[in-house]
Structure formats: C-alpha cells, structure tokens
Short mmCIF file of C-alpha atoms in Angstrom, two decimals:
data_model
loop_
_atom_site.label_atom_id
_atom_site.label_comp_id
_atom_site.label_asym_id
_atom_site.label_seq_id
_atom_site.Cartn_x
_atom_site.Cartn_y
_atom_site.Cartn_z
CA MET A 98 8.40 5.79 -9.63
CA GLU A 99 6.59 3.54 -7.12
CA LYS A 100 3.23 3.99 -4.99
CA ILE A 101 1.66 1.63 -2.57
CA ILE A 102 -2.06 2.19 -2.05
CA GLN A 103 -4.71 0.29 0.26
CA ILE A 104 -8.37 -0.14 -0.94
CA THR A 105 -10.24 -0.66 2.23
CA ALA A 106 -14.24 -1.02 3.08
CA GLY A 107 -13.08 0.40 6.62
CA ARG A 108 -15.77 -0.88 9.14
CA GLY A 109 -18.48 -0.89 6.47
CA PRO A 110 -20.83 -3.90 5.72
CA ALA A 111 -20.63 -6.71 2.90
CA GLU A 112 -21.76 -4.34 0.36
CA CYS A 113 -18.77 -2.07 0.93
CA THR A 114 -16.53 -5.19 0.54
CA TRP A 115 -18.36 -5.93 -2.74
CA VAL A 116 -17.22 -2.57 -3.76
CA VAL A 117 -13.63 -2.92 -2.77
CA ALA A 118 -13.51 -6.20 -5.07
CA GLN A 119 -15.13 -4.09 -8.08
CA VAL A 120 -12.58 -1.16 -7.50
CA LEU A 121 -9.81 -3.30 -7.48
CA LYS A 122 -10.79 -4.83 -10.83
CA LYS A 123 -11.18 -1.47 -12.23
CA MET A 124 -7.92 -0.21 -11.04
CA LEU A 125 -6.01 -2.80 -12.40
CA ASP A 126 -7.70 -2.51 -15.58
CA GLU A 127 -7.11 1.37 -15.91
CA ALA A 128 -3.53 1.04 -14.77
CA LYS A 129 -2.90 -0.76 -18.00
CA GLU A 130 -4.01 2.35 -19.86
CA PHE A 131 -1.32 4.30 -17.74
CA ASN A 132 1.35 1.63 -18.65
CA LEU A 133 1.91 0.76 -15.13
CA LYS A 134 3.14 -2.39 -13.53
CA CYS A 135 0.83 -3.58 -10.75
CA LEU A 136 1.25 -6.23 -8.07
CA VAL A 137 -1.28 -7.21 -5.52
CA ILE A 138 0.70 -7.84 -2.32
CA GLU A 139 -2.13 -8.42 0.08
CA ARG A 140 -5.69 -9.43 -0.06
CA GLU A 141 -7.99 -9.78 2.67
CA GLN A 142 -11.01 -11.64 1.85
CA GLY A 143 -14.58 -10.71 2.72
CA VAL A 144 -17.35 -12.83 4.54
CA GLU A 145 -19.09 -12.94 1.07
CA ASN A 146 -17.88 -14.83 -2.07
CA GLY A 147 -16.22 -12.43 -4.28
CA THR A 148 -15.76 -9.56 -2.01
CA LEU A 149 -12.72 -8.04 -0.22
CA GLU A 150 -12.19 -6.35 3.13
CA SER A 151 -9.11 -4.68 1.72
CA ALA A 152 -6.30 -4.87 -0.90
CA ILE A 153 -3.07 -3.47 -1.14
CA ILE A 154 -1.42 -2.97 -4.39
CA LYS A 155 2.13 -1.51 -5.68
CA LEU A 156 2.17 0.43 -8.85
CA GLU A 157 5.37 1.06 -10.80
CA GLY A 158 5.80 3.36 -13.76
CA LYS A 159 6.27 7.01 -14.58
CA ALA A 160 2.55 7.64 -14.39
CA ALA A 161 2.34 6.07 -10.67
CA THR A 162 1.66 9.31 -8.87
CA GLU A 163 -0.83 10.81 -11.37
CA PHE A 164 -2.91 7.44 -11.41
CA ALA A 165 -2.72 7.33 -7.63
CA THR A 166 -4.15 10.73 -7.44
CA LEU A 167 -7.17 9.85 -9.63
CA TRP A 168 -8.19 7.20 -7.07
CA MET A 169 -7.18 8.47 -3.49
CA GLY A 170 -9.88 9.54 -1.13
CA THR A 171 -13.56 8.19 -1.00
CA ILE A 172 -15.18 6.16 -3.50
CA GLN A 173 -19.01 5.98 -3.64
CA TRP A 174 -21.06 3.12 -5.26
CA ILE A 175 -24.83 3.90 -5.68
CA GLY A 176 -26.96 0.69 -5.98
CA GLN A 177 -29.20 -1.88 -4.34
CA SER A 178 -27.65 -4.16 -1.91
CA GLN A 179 -26.93 -7.70 -3.43
CA PHE A 180 -26.96 -9.34 0.15
CA ARG A 181 -29.93 -7.64 1.92
CA LYS A 182 -32.70 -7.67 -0.80
CA PHE A 183 -34.90 -5.24 0.97
CA HIS A 184 -32.35 -2.92 2.50
CA LYS A 185 -33.25 0.80 1.67
CA ARG A 186 -29.83 2.17 1.63
CA LYS A 187 -28.38 3.06 -1.69
CA ASN A 188 -24.86 4.58 -1.04
CA TRP A 189 -22.10 2.89 -0.14
CA PHE A 190 -18.53 3.99 0.51
CA ILE A 191 -15.08 2.87 0.86
CA GLY A 192 -11.69 4.45 0.98
CA VAL A 193 -8.47 4.57 -1.06
CA PHE A 194 -5.30 5.53 0.75
CA GLU A 195 -1.65 5.88 0.09
CA ILE A 196 0.69 3.74 2.22
CA PRO A 197 4.40 5.08 2.50
CA PRO A 198 6.77 3.17 0.64
CA ILE A 199 8.54 0.16 2.41
CA SER A 200 12.31 0.54 2.79
CA GLU A 201 13.89 -2.61 0.98
CA SER A 202 17.67 -3.33 1.73
CA ARG A 203 19.30 -3.70 -1.70
CA ILE A 204 22.69 -5.39 -0.76
CA ASN A 205 25.72 -4.34 -2.54
CA GLU A 206 29.20 -5.90 -1.57
CA SER A 207 30.38 -2.42 -1.22
CA ASP A 208 27.86 -1.77 1.88
CA ILE A 209 29.38 -4.85 3.78
CA GLN A 210 32.36 -4.15 5.92
CA TYR A 211 34.40 -7.37 6.99
CA LEU A 212 36.49 -7.31 9.97
CA ALA A 213 38.90 -10.01 10.87
CA MET A 214 39.14 -10.97 14.81
CA ARG A 215 40.52 -13.63 16.85
CA SER A 216 38.01 -16.49 17.88
CA SER A 217 36.98 -17.17 21.31
CA GLY A 218 36.03 -20.03 23.27
CA ALA A 219 36.80 -23.61 23.03
CA GLY A 220 39.04 -24.52 20.10
CA GLY A 221 42.59 -25.52 21.46
CA GLN A 222 45.72 -23.84 20.47
CA HIS A 223 44.11 -22.13 17.43
CA VAL A 224 41.75 -19.97 19.59
CA ASN A 225 43.04 -16.25 20.27
CA LYS A 226 46.09 -17.04 18.06
CA VAL A 227 44.88 -16.71 14.63
CA SER A 228 42.42 -13.70 13.29
CA SER A 229 40.26 -16.30 11.66
CA ALA A 230 36.67 -15.13 12.94
CA ILE A 231 34.85 -12.55 10.78
CA ARG A 232 32.46 -9.74 11.57
CA ALA A 233 30.25 -8.79 8.46
CA THR A 234 28.53 -5.43 9.09
CA HIS A 235 26.20 -3.90 6.77
CA ILE A 236 27.06 -0.24 6.77
CA PRO A 237 23.69 1.38 5.92
CA THR A 238 21.83 -0.12 8.76
CA GLY A 239 24.69 -1.05 11.32
CA ILE A 240 23.33 -4.81 11.23
CA SER A 241 26.23 -7.29 11.91
CA THR A 242 27.10 -11.07 12.29
CA VAL A 243 30.00 -13.01 13.54
CA CYS A 244 31.09 -16.38 12.42
CA MET A 245 34.15 -18.23 13.82
CA ASP A 246 32.93 -21.80 13.03
CA SER A 247 35.71 -22.64 10.77
CA ARG A 248 39.51 -22.13 10.98
CA SER A 249 39.38 -20.88 7.53
CA GLN A 250 38.95 -17.20 7.29
CA HIS A 251 37.59 -17.41 3.82
CA GLN A 252 34.77 -19.82 4.93
CA ASN A 253 34.04 -17.62 8.00
CA LYS A 254 33.63 -14.44 5.77
CA LYS A 255 31.32 -16.70 3.61
CA THR A 256 29.17 -17.74 6.22
CA ALA A 257 29.09 -14.45 8.11
CA LYS A 258 27.81 -12.83 4.78
CA GLU A 259 25.12 -15.53 4.29
CA ARG A 260 23.89 -14.96 8.09
CA LEU A 261 23.95 -11.18 7.50
CA LEU A 262 21.84 -11.35 4.40
CA LEU A 263 19.24 -13.59 6.26
CA LYS A 264 19.29 -11.11 9.21
CA LEU A 265 18.59 -8.39 6.70
CA LYS A 266 15.77 -10.18 5.14
CA GLU A 267 14.29 -10.86 8.41
CA GLU A 268 14.41 -7.12 9.38
CA GLU A 269 12.67 -6.38 5.94
CA ILE A 270 9.63 -8.74 6.78
CA LYS A 271 9.41 -7.33 10.30
CA GLN A 272 9.24 -3.82 8.96
CA LEU A 273 6.72 -5.13 6.18
CA LYS A 274 4.49 -6.56 9.02
CA THR A 275 4.72 -3.35 11.04
CA GLN A 276 3.78 -1.40 7.90
CA PHE A 277 0.71 -3.38 7.38
CA GLN A 278 -0.34 -3.22 10.93
CA THR A 279 -0.39 0.73 10.57
CA THR A 280 -3.03 0.47 7.62
CA TRP A 281 -5.54 -0.78 10.07
CA LEU A 282 -5.61 2.90 11.21
CA ASN A 283 -7.11 3.37 7.80
CA GLN A 284 -10.05 1.23 8.42
CA THR A 285 -11.57 3.97 10.50
CA GLN A 286 -10.74 6.92 8.28
CA VAL A 287 -13.37 6.26 5.63
CA GLN A 288 -15.46 9.20 5.24
CA ARG A 289 -18.82 9.65 3.40
CA GLY A 290 -19.18 12.76 1.06
CA ASN A 291 -16.97 14.39 -1.50
CA PRO A 292 -15.96 11.19 -3.49
CA VAL A 293 -13.58 11.36 -5.86
CA ARG A 294 -15.41 8.72 -7.77
CA VAL A 295 -18.78 7.54 -8.20
CA PHE A 296 -20.12 4.21 -9.46
CA GLU A 297 -23.70 2.78 -9.84
CA GLY A 298 -25.57 -0.35 -10.68
CA SER A 299 -24.64 -3.84 -10.51
CA ASP A 300 -22.59 -3.40 -13.50
CA PHE A 301 -20.67 -1.11 -11.66
CA LYS A 302 -20.47 1.67 -14.32
CA LYS A 303 -18.68 5.03 -13.80
CA GLN A 304 -21.18 7.74 -13.11
CA LYS A 305 -20.76 10.48 -15.71
CA VAL A 306 -19.84 13.87 -14.47
CA VAL A 307 -22.27 16.82 -16.01
CA THR A 308 -20.69 20.10 -15.85
CA SER A 309 -23.05 22.85 -14.81
CA TYR A 310 -22.24 26.47 -14.25
CA LYS A 311 -25.76 27.28 -13.09
CA THR A 312 -24.82 27.25 -9.42
CA LYS A 313 -21.67 29.43 -10.00
CA ARG A 314 -23.77 32.05 -12.20
CA GLU A 315 -26.26 32.43 -9.63
CA GLN A 316 -23.58 32.86 -6.97
CA LEU A 317 -21.91 35.69 -8.85
CA LYS A 318 -25.20 37.25 -9.64
CA LYS A 319 -25.95 37.44 -5.89
CA GLU A 320 -22.46 38.93 -5.16
CA LEU A 321 -22.95 41.56 -7.67
CA GLN A 322 -26.45 42.31 -6.42
CA ASN A 323 -24.72 42.58 -2.89
CA GLU A 324 -22.20 45.03 -4.24
CA ILE A 325 -25.02 47.28 -5.78
CA SER A 326 -26.94 47.44 -2.91
CA ARG A 327 -24.05 48.67 -0.48
#
C-alpha cells in the first residue's frame, strides 16, 4: 500500500510554516510506530530558519491508509508566535492533503514490441534492401522509438530500447512535475475549524482530548422535553 500526502502552510504566515516543519517531524516519528517506510520527496523551505512552506512524503506499508487518515485535514497549533513577539493571535492552521499516486512505468521486456523495418535516407546500396532498422514500442503507453543507425539489426534493437527507456523516464518526470503543480491548489484550501489534530506550546505537544457527554445528555434531555410537551 502506498500513499502520497502533502503538508502545507497554504497562504499562512511564518508561524504556519513553522507548524509544517513540526508536523513533518511528528509524522515521521509516528510512522515508525506503524512500521511504515517514509520518503520525503519534496521540501519547500520557508523564509525563516527551520520552517517549511510545504512537504510531500510517500508512505509505504500495510497501514499507510490508516495512518494517512489520522492526519488528513486541518491541523491546529495553539501557541505564541515565535517570530512576532507581541502578536495577539494564538491559533494557527495548516493542511494535510492526499495526492493521487503518480503512475510509474515499470518496464518489462514483454511490454516492448520490436518491429524490423527497412532503413531510409542516405546509406548506399544497403538502404531499403535489408530490414535492419528497428522500431521499439512500449505497448502500455504506445510510446515508440526508431533506430536505423547501424547495419546490425541487433545493435539497432539495443539502441532503440535504450532510447525508449530514456523517453519513458522523461515522460515520468513530466508527469511528476504536472502532479506537483496541481498540489498548489491545496495552498488555497486550508480551512480553519474542525481540526483533526491539535498541538500546543513551543514543545508542540499533542493536546489531550477530554471526552465529555454533558452536551449530548443536555441535547437528549431537551428532545425528551419537547416530545412530552407535544
């Protein structure tokens, strides 16, 4: 199981970028408890030292989905700004979002189709008489390359495959860049309220959740009274 998630400060100030860096540390530590393999595949440094505008990590392991669910949404930090001493604001918010998996081309020899064809262009009497040129096609993607550099069909086949693998790698990189660009949409989607996790203080401790049924009991009591009065 694999998950790719982004931690982002959105358009928040420096305090939010500090929170992103702290959440990344917490997330990497907690992932060990879930026996997950973590790879930070992108970091965007913040203006202040020790801060991050965003980070993208890849999680691998059986509990990747469960782990990601515990973090995705709005994260709140309650604390005094470390960058603006007299700033009155005490609540800061960042977002954690899932990024759709990036398709990687895992090349198998059986996925490549080779077609012998006659060479064209300059080349003397050998041209158009011997099928030495080779077209290599990656069947799943339809991407293909042609090599007619040598009179040896074997050598052309080898070169065509090398060019094909390079072309597929370039396609992966292009797809990766496009995927990262779409994550910028997340920068505008950080919402305040209903945080999935709350931390507080300069030591960034997780806030304890105190379960109380008082509100629920009062609501049920009002509903019962309404039923009686009807």
